[in-house]
PDB file of C-alpha atoms and ligand atoms in Angstrom:
ATOM      1  CA  MET M 832       1.760 -42.053 -35.302  1.00 94.00           C
ATOM      2  CA  GLN M 833       2.814 -44.050 -38.345  1.00 96.00           C
ATOM      3  CA  PHE M 834       1.456 -47.600 -38.189  1.00 97.00           C
ATOM      4  CA  GLY M 835       2.329 -49.607 -41.265  1.00 97.00           C
ATOM      5  CA  GLN M 836       0.602 -47.677 -44.059  1.00 98.00           C
ATOM      6  CA  PHE M 837      -1.827 -46.065 -41.606  1.00 98.00           C
ATOM      7  CA  GLN M 838      -1.605 -42.870 -39.572  1.00 97.00           C
ATOM      8  CA  LEU M 839      -3.115 -43.041 -36.087  1.00 97.00           C
ATOM      9  CA  HIS M 840      -4.214 -40.143 -33.901  1.00 97.00           C
ATOM     10  CA  ILE M 841      -5.811 -40.074 -30.485  1.00 97.00           C
ATOM     11  CA  ILE M 842      -8.302 -37.273 -29.952  1.00 97.00           C
ATOM     12  CA  ARG M 843      -9.142 -36.637 -26.309  1.00 97.00           C
ATOM     13  CA  GLU M 844     -12.769 -35.591 -26.344  1.00 98.00           C
ATOM     14  CA  CYS M 845     -13.424 -35.055 -22.643  1.00 98.00           C
ATOM     15  CA  THR M 846     -12.497 -35.942 -19.106  1.00 98.00           C
ATOM     16  CA  PHE M 847     -15.099 -37.118 -16.602  1.00 98.00           C
ATOM     17  CA  LYS M 848     -15.482 -39.080 -13.400  1.00 98.00           C
ATOM     18  CA  LEU M 849     -17.406 -42.185 -12.395  1.00 97.00           C
ATOM     19  CA  ASP M 850     -17.838 -44.012  -9.115  1.00 97.00           C
ATOM     20  CA  GLY M 851     -14.709 -46.071  -8.403  1.00 97.00           C
ATOM     21  CA  GLY M 852     -16.685 -49.002  -7.015  1.00 97.00           C
ATOM     22  CA  ALA M 853     -18.736 -49.215 -10.209  1.00 97.00           C
ATOM     23  CA  MET M 854     -15.564 -49.006 -12.326  1.00 97.00           C
ATOM     24  CA  PHE M 855     -13.872 -51.918 -10.564  1.00 97.00           C
ATOM     25  CA  GLY M 856     -16.794 -54.238  -9.768  1.00 96.00           C
ATOM     26  CA  VAL M 857     -15.943 -56.832  -7.123  1.00 96.00           C
ATOM     27  CA  VAL M 858     -12.359 -55.612  -6.626  1.00 97.00           C
ATOM     28  CA  PRO M 859     -11.958 -54.205  -3.058  1.00 97.00           C
ATOM     29  CA  LYS M 860     -11.259 -50.474  -2.822  1.00 98.00           C
ATOM     30  CA  PRO M 861      -7.905 -50.860  -0.996  1.00 97.00           C
ATOM     31  CA  LEU M 862      -6.639 -52.607  -4.146  1.00 97.00           C
ATOM     32  CA  TRP M 863      -8.090 -50.373  -6.889  1.00 97.00           C
ATOM     33  CA  GLU M 864      -7.404 -47.042  -5.210  1.00 97.00           C
ATOM     34  CA  LYS M 865      -3.678 -47.737  -5.361  1.00 96.00           C
ATOM     35  CA  VAL M 866      -3.831 -47.557  -9.160  1.00 95.00           C
ATOM     36  CA  SER M 867      -6.812 -45.256  -9.583  1.00 96.00           C
ATOM     37  CA  PRO M 868      -7.159 -42.777  -6.687  1.00 96.00           C
ATOM     38  CA  ALA M 869     -10.686 -41.703  -5.703  1.00 97.00           C
ATOM     39  CA  ASP M 870     -11.873 -38.137  -4.981  1.00 97.00           C
ATOM     40  CA  ASP M 871     -13.945 -37.230  -1.902  1.00 96.00           C
ATOM     41  CA  LEU M 872     -17.108 -38.504  -3.664  1.00 97.00           C
ATOM     42  CA  ASN M 873     -15.378 -41.846  -4.387  1.00 97.00           C
ATOM     43  CA  ARG M 874     -15.094 -41.016  -8.095  1.00 97.00           C
ATOM     44  CA  VAL M 875     -12.120 -41.882 -10.317  1.00 98.00           C
ATOM     45  CA  SER M 876     -10.785 -39.785 -13.211  1.00 97.00           C
ATOM     46  CA  LEU M 877     -11.432 -40.965 -16.758  1.00 98.00           C
ATOM     47  CA  ALA M 878     -11.251 -39.637 -20.311  1.00 98.00           C
ATOM     48  CA  CYS M 879     -12.899 -40.337 -23.645  1.00 98.00           C
ATOM     49  CA  ASN M 880     -10.115 -41.131 -26.116  1.00 98.00           C
ATOM     50  CA  LEU M 881     -11.264 -41.323 -29.737  1.00 98.00           C
ATOM     51  CA  LEU M 882      -9.000 -43.014 -32.274  1.00 98.00           C
ATOM     52  CA  LEU M 883      -8.696 -41.764 -35.833  1.00 98.00           C
ATOM     53  CA  ILE M 884      -7.280 -44.350 -38.248  1.00 98.00           C
ATOM     54  CA  GLU M 885      -6.181 -42.842 -41.558  1.00 98.00           C
ATOM     55  CA  THR M 886      -5.932 -45.597 -44.166  1.00 98.00           C
ATOM     56  CA  PRO M 887      -5.263 -45.407 -47.911  1.00 98.00           C
ATOM     57  CA  ALA M 888      -8.939 -46.332 -48.415  1.00 98.00           C
ATOM     58  CA  GLY M 889     -10.399 -43.724 -46.060  1.00 98.00           C
ATOM     59  CA  ARG M 890     -10.506 -42.352 -42.520  1.00 98.00           C
ATOM     60  CA  VAL M 891     -12.162 -44.288 -39.700  1.00 98.00           C
ATOM     61  CA  LEU M 892     -13.042 -42.584 -36.431  1.00 98.00           C
ATOM     62  CA  VAL M 893     -13.479 -44.981 -33.521  1.00 98.00           C
ATOM     63  CA  GLU M 894     -16.051 -43.667 -30.999  1.00 98.00           C
ATOM     64  CA  THR M 895     -17.477 -40.183 -30.571  1.00 98.00           C
ATOM     65  CA  GLY M 896     -17.252 -39.572 -26.800  1.00 98.00           C
ATOM     66  CA  MET M 897     -19.801 -37.869 -24.555  1.00 98.00           C
ATOM     67  CA  GLY M 898     -20.697 -35.035 -26.923  1.00 98.00           C
ATOM     68  CA  ASN M 899     -21.968 -31.647 -25.780  1.00 96.00           C
ATOM     69  CA  ARG M 900     -25.663 -32.242 -25.084  1.00 97.00           C
ATOM     70  CA  TRP M 901     -25.495 -32.213 -21.292  1.00 97.00           C
ATOM     71  CA  SER M 902     -27.180 -30.050 -18.664  1.00 97.00           C
ATOM     72  CA  GLU M 903     -25.167 -28.195 -16.030  1.00 97.00           C
ATOM     73  CA  LYS M 904     -26.457 -30.621 -13.407  1.00 97.00           C
ATOM     74  CA  GLU M 905     -25.301 -33.652 -15.392  1.00 96.00           C
ATOM     75  CA  ARG M 906     -21.927 -32.052 -16.129  1.00 97.00           C
ATOM     76  CA  GLU M 907     -21.451 -31.548 -12.420  1.00 96.00           C
ATOM     77  CA  ARG M 908     -22.469 -35.125 -11.580  1.00 95.00           C
ATOM     78  CA  TYR M 909     -19.793 -36.556 -13.882  1.00 96.00           C
ATOM     79  CA  GLU M 910     -17.415 -33.587 -13.514  1.00 97.00           C
ATOM     80  CA  LEU M 911     -17.593 -33.596 -17.298  1.00 98.00           C
ATOM     81  CA  ARG M 912     -15.117 -31.323 -19.071  1.00 97.00           C
ATOM     82  CA  SER M 913     -15.485 -31.147 -22.849  1.00 96.00           C
ATOM     83  CA  LEU M 914     -12.096 -30.616 -24.445  1.00 96.00           C
ATOM     84  CA  LEU M 915     -13.108 -29.744 -27.984  1.00 96.00           C
ATOM     85  CA  ASP M 916     -15.642 -27.944 -30.125  1.00 97.00           C
ATOM     86  CA  HIS M 917     -17.904 -30.671 -31.546  1.00 97.00           C
ATOM     87  CA  GLU M 918     -18.279 -28.800 -34.827  1.00 97.00           C
ATOM     88  CA  ARG M 919     -14.497 -29.184 -35.202  1.00 98.00           C
ATOM     89  CA  VAL M 920     -13.599 -32.472 -33.539  1.00 98.00           C
ATOM     90  CA  LEU M 921     -10.389 -32.988 -35.554  1.00 98.00           C
ATOM     91  CA  ASP M 922      -9.129 -29.406 -35.325  1.00 96.00           C
ATOM     92  CA  SER M 923      -6.030 -30.432 -33.358  1.00 95.00           C
ATOM     93  CA  ILE M 924      -4.784 -32.524 -36.298  1.00 96.00           C
ATOM     94  CA  GLY M 925      -5.774 -30.094 -39.036  1.00 97.00           C
ATOM     95  CA  LEU M 926      -8.809 -32.007 -40.332  1.00 98.00           C
ATOM     96  CA  SER M 927     -12.516 -31.196 -40.397  1.00 98.00           C
ATOM     97  CA  ASN M 928     -15.575 -33.268 -39.445  1.00 98.00           C
ATOM     98  CA  SER M 929     -16.313 -33.853 -43.125  1.00 98.00           C
ATOM     99  CA  ASP M 930     -12.961 -35.624 -43.581  1.00 98.00           C
ATOM    100  CA  VAL M 931     -14.256 -38.729 -41.739  1.00 98.00           C
ATOM    101  CA  ASP M 932     -15.521 -41.580 -43.956  1.00 98.00           C
ATOM    102  CA  ALA M 933     -16.592 -44.074 -41.291  1.00 98.00           C
ATOM    103  CA  VAL M 934     -17.445 -43.831 -37.599  1.00 98.00           C
ATOM    104  CA  VAL M 935     -17.368 -47.016 -35.535  1.00 98.00           C
ATOM    105  CA  ILE M 936     -19.291 -47.129 -32.255  1.00 98.00           C
ATOM    106  CA  SER M 937     -18.300 -49.955 -29.882  1.00 98.00           C
ATOM    107  CA  HIS M 938     -21.708 -49.914 -28.180  1.00 98.00           C
ATOM    108  CA  LEU M 939     -24.470 -47.372 -27.682  1.00 98.00           C
ATOM    109  CA  HIS M 940     -23.767 -46.150 -24.117  1.00 98.00           C
ATOM    110  CA  PHE M 941     -23.844 -42.359 -23.914  1.00 97.00           C
ATOM    111  CA  ASP M 942     -20.107 -41.963 -23.295  1.00 97.00           C
ATOM    112  CA  HIS M 943     -19.422 -43.619 -26.683  1.00 98.00           C
ATOM    113  CA  VAL M 944     -22.196 -42.352 -28.922  1.00 98.00           C
ATOM    114  CA  GLY M 945     -23.042 -39.022 -27.217  1.00 98.00           C
ATOM    115  CA  GLY M 946     -20.894 -37.162 -29.746  1.00 98.00           C
ATOM    116  CA  ALA M 947     -22.409 -38.876 -32.802  1.00 98.00           C
ATOM    117  CA  VAL M 948     -24.893 -36.063 -33.373  1.00 98.00           C
ATOM    118  CA  ILE M 949     -24.897 -32.306 -32.812  1.00 98.00           C
ATOM    119  CA  GLU M 950     -27.788 -29.912 -32.520  1.00 96.00           C
ATOM    120  CA  GLN M 951     -28.250 -27.425 -35.328  1.00 94.00           C
ATOM    121  CA  ASN M 952     -31.297 -25.135 -35.538  1.00 95.00           C
ATOM    122  CA  GLY M 953     -33.121 -27.308 -33.028  1.00 94.00           C
ATOM    123  CA  LYS M 954     -32.467 -30.507 -34.999  1.00 97.00           C
ATOM    124  CA  LEU M 955     -30.084 -33.365 -34.229  1.00 98.00           C
ATOM    125  CA  ILE M 956     -27.834 -34.078 -37.217  1.00 98.00           C
ATOM    126  CA  PRO M 957     -24.773 -36.319 -37.715  1.00 98.00           C
ATOM    127  CA  THR M 958     -21.594 -34.675 -36.353  1.00 98.00           C
ATOM    128  CA  PHE M 959     -19.601 -36.161 -39.245  1.00 98.00           C
ATOM    129  CA  PRO M 960     -21.672 -35.258 -42.308  1.00 97.00           C
ATOM    130  CA  ARG M 961     -20.020 -37.554 -44.891  1.00 98.00           C
ATOM    131  CA  ALA M 962     -19.526 -40.593 -42.660  1.00 98.00           C
ATOM    132  CA  LYS M 963     -21.338 -43.903 -42.455  1.00 98.00           C
ATOM    133  CA  TYR M 964     -21.822 -44.886 -38.814  1.00 98.00           C
ATOM    134  CA  TYR M 965     -21.256 -48.539 -37.862  1.00 98.00           C
ATOM    135  CA  ALA M 966     -22.841 -50.224 -34.831  1.00 98.00           C
ATOM    136  CA  GLN M 967     -23.915 -53.773 -34.027  1.00 98.00           C
ATOM    137  CA  LYS M 968     -27.506 -54.660 -34.870  1.00 98.00           C
ATOM    138  CA  GLY M 969     -27.861 -56.652 -31.639  1.00 98.00           C
ATOM    139  CA  GLU M 970     -26.725 -53.628 -29.605  1.00 98.00           C
ATOM    140  CA  TRP M 971     -29.171 -51.378 -31.450  1.00 98.00           C
ATOM    141  CA  ASP M 972     -32.088 -53.751 -30.829  1.00 97.00           C
ATOM    142  CA  PHE M 973     -31.146 -54.255 -27.189  1.00 97.00           C
ATOM    143  CA  SER M 974     -30.928 -50.515 -26.501  1.00 97.00           C
ATOM    144  CA  PHE M 975     -34.650 -50.127 -27.170  1.00 96.00           C
ATOM    145  CA  LYS M 976     -35.673 -52.945 -24.870  1.00 95.00           C
ATOM    146  CA  ALA M 977     -33.064 -52.619 -22.092  1.00 91.00           C
ATOM    147  CA  ASN M 978     -34.399 -53.360 -18.619  1.00 91.00           C
ATOM    148  CA  ALA M 979     -34.332 -50.971 -15.664  1.00 90.00           C
ATOM    149  CA  ARG M 980     -30.680 -51.626 -14.762  1.00 91.00           C
ATOM    150  CA  ALA M 981     -29.318 -51.348 -18.288  1.00 93.00           C
ATOM    151  CA  ARG M 982     -31.556 -48.523 -19.514  1.00 93.00           C
ATOM    152  CA  ALA M 983     -29.794 -45.656 -17.719  1.00 92.00           C
ATOM    153  CA  SER M 984     -26.777 -45.907 -20.059  1.00 95.00           C
ATOM    154  CA  TYR M 985     -28.774 -45.389 -23.277  1.00 97.00           C
ATOM    155  CA  ARG M 986     -30.171 -42.148 -24.743  1.00 97.00           C
ATOM    156  CA  ALA M 987     -31.946 -42.871 -28.029  1.00 96.00           C
ATOM    157  CA  ASP M 988     -31.467 -39.235 -29.113  1.00 97.00           C
ATOM    158  CA  ASP M 989     -27.749 -39.990 -29.445  1.00 97.00           C
ATOM    159  CA  TYR M 990     -28.284 -42.500 -32.246  1.00 98.00           C
ATOM    160  CA  ARG M 991     -31.841 -42.543 -33.598  1.00 98.00           C
ATOM    161  CA  PRO M 992     -31.107 -39.404 -35.696  1.00 98.00           C
ATOM    162  CA  LEU M 993     -28.403 -41.432 -37.505  1.00 98.00           C
ATOM    163  CA  GLU M 994     -31.048 -43.827 -38.778  1.00 97.00           C
ATOM    164  CA  GLU M 995     -33.288 -40.935 -39.775  1.00 97.00           C
ATOM    165  CA  ALA M 996     -30.405 -39.336 -41.690  1.00 98.00           C
ATOM    166  CA  GLY M 997     -29.758 -42.599 -43.563  1.00 98.00           C
ATOM    167  CA  VAL M 998     -26.141 -42.877 -42.404  1.00 98.00           C
ATOM    168  CA  LEU M 999     -26.469 -45.850 -40.061  1.00 98.00           C
ATOM    169  CA  CYS M1000     -24.959 -49.237 -40.981  1.00 98.00           C
ATOM    170  CA  LEU M1001     -26.018 -51.970 -38.615  1.00 98.00           C
ATOM    171  CA  VAL M1002     -23.520 -54.827 -38.677  1.00 98.00           C
ATOM    172  CA  ASP M1003     -24.461 -58.338 -37.588  1.00 98.00           C
ATOM    173  CA  GLY M1004     -21.302 -59.871 -36.079  1.00 98.00           C
ATOM    174  CA  ASP M1005     -17.642 -59.467 -37.077  1.00 98.00           C
ATOM    175  CA  ALA M1006     -17.070 -57.341 -40.177  1.00 98.00           C
ATOM    176  CA  GLU M1007     -14.455 -55.412 -42.138  1.00 98.00           C
ATOM    177  CA  ILE M1008     -15.152 -51.662 -42.230  1.00 98.00           C
ATOM    178  CA  LEU M1009     -12.329 -50.674 -44.600  1.00 98.00           C
ATOM    179  CA  PRO M1010      -9.346 -52.780 -45.716  1.00 98.00           C
ATOM    180  CA  GLY M1011      -7.304 -53.471 -42.553  1.00 98.00           C
ATOM    181  CA  VAL M1012      -9.934 -52.165 -40.102  1.00 98.00           C
ATOM    182  CA  SER M1013     -12.504 -54.553 -38.687  1.00 98.00           C
ATOM    183  CA  VAL M1014     -14.924 -54.937 -35.798  1.00 98.00           C
ATOM    184  CA  LYS M1015     -15.177 -58.022 -33.606  1.00 98.00           C
ATOM    185  CA  VAL M1016     -17.976 -58.790 -31.169  1.00 98.00           C
ATOM    186  CA  THR M1017     -16.736 -59.490 -27.630  1.00 97.00           C
ATOM    187  CA  GLY M1018     -19.895 -59.585 -25.530  1.00 96.00           C
ATOM    188  CA  GLY M1019     -19.129 -59.038 -21.834  1.00 96.00           C
ATOM    189  CA  HIS M1020     -19.733 -55.330 -21.292  1.00 96.00           C
ATOM    190  CA  THR M1021     -22.984 -55.628 -23.266  1.00 97.00           C
ATOM    191  CA  SER M1022     -24.096 -58.707 -25.195  1.00 95.00           C
ATOM    192  CA  HIS M1023     -23.003 -57.182 -28.552  1.00 97.00           C
ATOM    193  CA  HIS M1024     -20.139 -54.924 -27.480  1.00 98.00           C
ATOM    194  CA  GLN M1025     -17.440 -54.788 -30.186  1.00 98.00           C
ATOM    195  CA  VAL M1026     -13.739 -53.928 -30.351  1.00 98.00           C
ATOM    196  CA  VAL M1027     -11.897 -52.493 -33.371  1.00 98.00           C
ATOM    197  CA  CYS M1028      -8.888 -54.351 -34.787  1.00 98.00           C
ATOM    198  CA  PHE M1029      -6.530 -52.702 -37.252  1.00 98.00           C
ATOM    199  CA  GLU M1030      -3.665 -54.133 -39.215  1.00 98.00           C
ATOM    200  CA  SER M1031      -1.229 -52.721 -41.767  1.00 98.00           C
ATOM    201  CA  ALA M1032       2.049 -53.973 -43.216  1.00 97.00           C
ATOM    202  CA  GLY M1033       2.410 -56.653 -40.554  1.00 95.00           C
ATOM    203  CA  GLU M1034       1.575 -54.387 -37.594  1.00 97.00           C
ATOM    204  CA  LYS M1035      -1.479 -55.173 -35.498  1.00 98.00           C
ATOM    205  CA  GLY M1036      -3.488 -53.101 -33.057  1.00 98.00           C
ATOM    206  CA  ILE M1037      -6.715 -53.132 -31.077  1.00 98.00           C
ATOM    207  CA  TYR M1038      -9.056 -50.555 -29.568  1.00 98.00           C
ATOM    208  CA  PHE M1039     -10.541 -52.396 -26.610  1.00 98.00           C
ATOM    209  CA  ALA M1040     -13.400 -49.965 -25.887  1.00 97.00           C
ATOM    210  CA  ASP M1041     -15.170 -50.877 -22.637  1.00 98.00           C
ATOM    211  CA  ILE M1042     -13.989 -54.468 -22.411  1.00 97.00           C
ATOM    212  CA  ILE M1043     -10.668 -53.043 -21.047  1.00 98.00           C
ATOM    213  CA  PRO M1044     -11.352 -49.332 -20.443  1.00 98.00           C
ATOM    214  CA  THR M1045      -8.089 -48.347 -18.719  1.00 98.00           C
ATOM    215  CA  ALA M1046      -4.623 -49.726 -18.039  1.00 97.00           C
ATOM    216  CA  SER M1047      -5.814 -50.405 -14.476  1.00 97.00           C
ATOM    217  CA  HIS M1048      -8.228 -53.014 -15.879  1.00 97.00           C
ATOM    218  CA  LEU M1049      -5.587 -55.250 -17.475  1.00 96.00           C
ATOM    219  CA  THR M1050      -5.839 -58.026 -14.884  1.00 95.00           C
ATOM    220  CA  PRO M1051      -8.612 -60.213 -16.337  1.00 96.00           C
ATOM    221  CA  PRO M1052     -10.847 -60.414 -13.188  1.00 95.00           C
ATOM    222  CA  TRP M1053     -10.709 -56.606 -12.764  1.00 97.00           C
ATOM    223  CA  VAL M1054     -13.953 -56.147 -14.642  1.00 97.00           C
ATOM    224  CA  MET M1055     -16.289 -53.164 -14.391  1.00 96.00           C
ATOM    225  CA  GLY M1056     -19.418 -53.409 -12.236  1.00 95.00           C
ATOM    226  CA  TYR M1057     -21.256 -51.976 -15.245  1.00 96.00           C
ATOM    227  CA  ASP M1058     -20.623 -55.112 -17.339  1.00 95.00           C
ATOM    228  CA  HIS M1059     -23.744 -57.127 -18.121  1.00 95.00           C
ATOM    229  CA  TYR M1060     -21.754 -60.390 -18.420  1.00 96.00           C
ATOM    230  CA  PRO M1061     -18.636 -60.021 -16.218  1.00 96.00           C
ATOM    231  CA  LEU M1062     -17.519 -63.657 -16.534  1.00 97.00           C
ATOM    232  CA  ALA M1063     -17.527 -63.340 -20.326  1.00 96.00           C
ATOM    233  CA  SER M1064     -15.475 -60.127 -20.029  1.00 96.00           C
ATOM    234  CA  CYS M1065     -12.903 -61.921 -17.871  1.00 97.00           C
ATOM    235  CA  ASP M1066     -12.572 -64.834 -20.326  1.00 97.00           C
ATOM    236  CA  TYR M1067     -12.294 -62.554 -23.351  1.00 97.00           C
ATOM    237  CA  LYS M1068      -9.574 -60.472 -21.663  1.00 97.00           C
ATOM    238  CA  SER M1069      -7.448 -63.509 -20.723  1.00 96.00           C
ATOM    239  CA  GLU M1070      -7.545 -64.868 -24.226  1.00 96.00           C
ATOM    240  CA  CYS M1071      -7.148 -61.637 -26.161  1.00 97.00           C
ATOM    241  CA  LEU M1072      -4.405 -60.129 -23.981  1.00 97.00           C
ATOM    242  CA  ALA M1073      -2.332 -63.308 -24.333  1.00 96.00           C
ATOM    243  CA  ARG M1074      -2.452 -62.863 -28.125  1.00 97.00           C
ATOM    244  CA  ALA M1075      -1.781 -59.128 -27.863  1.00 98.00           C
ATOM    245  CA  ALA M1076       1.294 -59.783 -25.686  1.00 97.00           C
ATOM    246  CA  ASN M1077       2.550 -62.560 -27.956  1.00 96.00           C
ATOM    247  CA  GLU M1078       2.178 -60.597 -31.181  1.00 97.00           C
ATOM    248  CA  ASN M1079       3.081 -57.188 -29.724  1.00 97.00           C
ATOM    249  CA  TRP M1080      -0.186 -55.499 -30.719  1.00 98.00           C
ATOM    250  CA  LEU M1081      -0.605 -51.758 -30.221  1.00 98.00           C
ATOM    251  CA  ILE M1082      -3.298 -51.335 -27.571  1.00 98.00           C
ATOM    252  CA  VAL M1083      -5.591 -48.319 -27.191  1.00 98.00           C
ATOM    253  CA  PHE M1084      -7.748 -47.713 -24.103  1.00 98.00           C
ATOM    254  CA  ASP M1085     -10.917 -45.650 -24.436  1.00 98.00           C
ATOM    255  CA  HIS M1086     -11.123 -44.256 -20.885  1.00 98.00           C
ATOM    256  CA  GLU M1087      -7.484 -44.103 -19.711  1.00 97.00           C
ATOM    257  CA  ILE M1088      -6.718 -40.647 -18.296  1.00 96.00           C
ATOM    258  CA  ALA M1089      -2.917 -41.132 -18.509  1.00 95.00           C
ATOM    259  CA  THR M1090      -1.181 -42.181 -21.736  1.00 96.00           C
ATOM    260  CA  PRO M1091      -3.889 -44.252 -23.459  1.00 97.00           C
ATOM    261  CA  TRP M1092      -1.808 -46.359 -25.823  1.00 97.00           C
ATOM    262  CA  GLY M1093       1.091 -48.775 -25.576  1.00 97.00           C
ATOM    263  CA  HIS M1094       1.870 -52.493 -25.439  1.00 98.00           C
ATOM    264  CA  VAL M1095       1.310 -55.312 -23.010  1.00 98.00           C
ATOM    265  CA  LYS M1096       3.848 -57.925 -21.913  1.00 97.00           C
ATOM    266  CA  MET M1097       3.367 -61.054 -19.872  1.00 93.00           C
ATOM    267  CA  ASN M1098       5.850 -61.142 -16.977  1.00 94.00           C
ATOM    268  CA  GLN M1099       7.456 -64.242 -15.478  1.00 93.00           C
ATOM    269  CA  ALA M1100       4.663 -64.559 -12.913  1.00 93.00           C
ATOM    270  CA  GLY M1101       2.155 -64.784 -15.782  1.00 90.00           C
ATOM    271  CA  LYS M1102       0.752 -61.282 -15.144  1.00 94.00           C
ATOM    272  CA  PHE M1103       0.060 -58.736 -17.872  1.00 96.00           C
ATOM    273  CA  GLU M1104       2.224 -55.622 -17.592  1.00 96.00           C
ATOM    274  CA  TRP M1105       1.432 -52.319 -19.266  1.00 97.00           C
ATOM    275  CA  GLN M1106       4.078 -50.408 -21.217  1.00 96.00           C
ATOM    276  CA  ALA M1107       2.704 -47.045 -22.257  1.00 96.00           C
ATOM    277  CA  LEU M1108       4.178 -45.260 -25.269  1.00 94.00           C
ATOM    278  CA  ASN M1109       6.484 -42.368 -24.433  1.00 84.00           C
ATOM    279  CA  SER M1110       4.426 -39.577 -25.930  1.00 75.00           C
ATOM    280  CA  GLU M1111       0.936 -39.036 -24.568  1.00 72.00           C
ATOM    281  CA  PHE M1112      -0.929 -38.930 -27.875  1.00 73.00           C
ATOM    282  CA  GLY M1113       1.855 -39.403 -30.405  1.00 59.00           C
ATOM    283  CA  ASN M1114       0.095 -37.304 -33.045  1.00 51.00           C
TER     284      ASN M1114
HETATM  285 ZN1   ZN A1476     -17.609 -46.282 -21.614  1.00 60.77          ZN
END
C-alpha cells in the first residue's frame, strides 16, 4: 500500500491460538465470544502480522513473529501454523531477508521475537543478516530478571544471539529509527512495551503491537489478562485511540486474524468503531 512516500506491506507469519480468557482478561466470556469465538479448548484464533515499512531511507520490519524453533508438542499446544519459510520471509513481496535495514521488536515475548534468529549449522544467527535490531533497554533488562509469572513468555535464545552478533540496538525511551519511523514506549503490556509510529507526507499510522492486539480489543477496558499493568494499558488506549480517530491514523494490529489494518472512528455514543480496509493485506 502506498502511504505518503512509503510503501507498506503486511506479512502474515503464522496463525496460532491462545486461551480466550487470557486474551480478554476480566471481560466475561459471553461478551468476548461474540466477537472472538472459542474452540472446544476455549482458545481463540490469532495471527502474527509483521509490517514492512519501505521508506526512502531504508526498510523497517516491525516484529518477527513466532519463528520456526518449536517442538511438535508446542506447535500442537498453540495450534501454531507457520505460513512462510524463515529463510525467505519477504518472498511474497519479491524481497529477500537481506533487504531489511532495521527490525523493530515491540517487546521480547516469544510471539514477537521468535523469528529474530534462525538456526544454521547448529548456530543461532540473525534472520535478517544486514539489519540492526531495535528493542527497549528496559525490556531487555527485565527479560533476564522476570519473576515466575512473567518468565514463561521469554526465551533468551530468541534474542541473546542478536547481542552476540553485534546487531542489537537497545533504545532507552522514545526514539526515531529512520526518518518518519519512530518507537514510543507505552508500558501496560510490559513496563517497556513500545509501539511503532510512522508518518509520511502528512499521513500518520501506528502499529499497536500488544497494547491493542486485535480489533476486538478496541474498547479500552478490554485488556489482555497477560498485561503486567492493565490499568496503564486501558489509559493508554483511551488517549491514543482518541488521537488516532481524530487524525485518521492508519492502524495495524499484530494479532488480528481477519483484516489487520484500517481506521478507527468514534461513534455518537463515544465508542470506538473499527473500519477495516477492503483488501486483506493490500500489498
Ligand atoms: Zn503478542
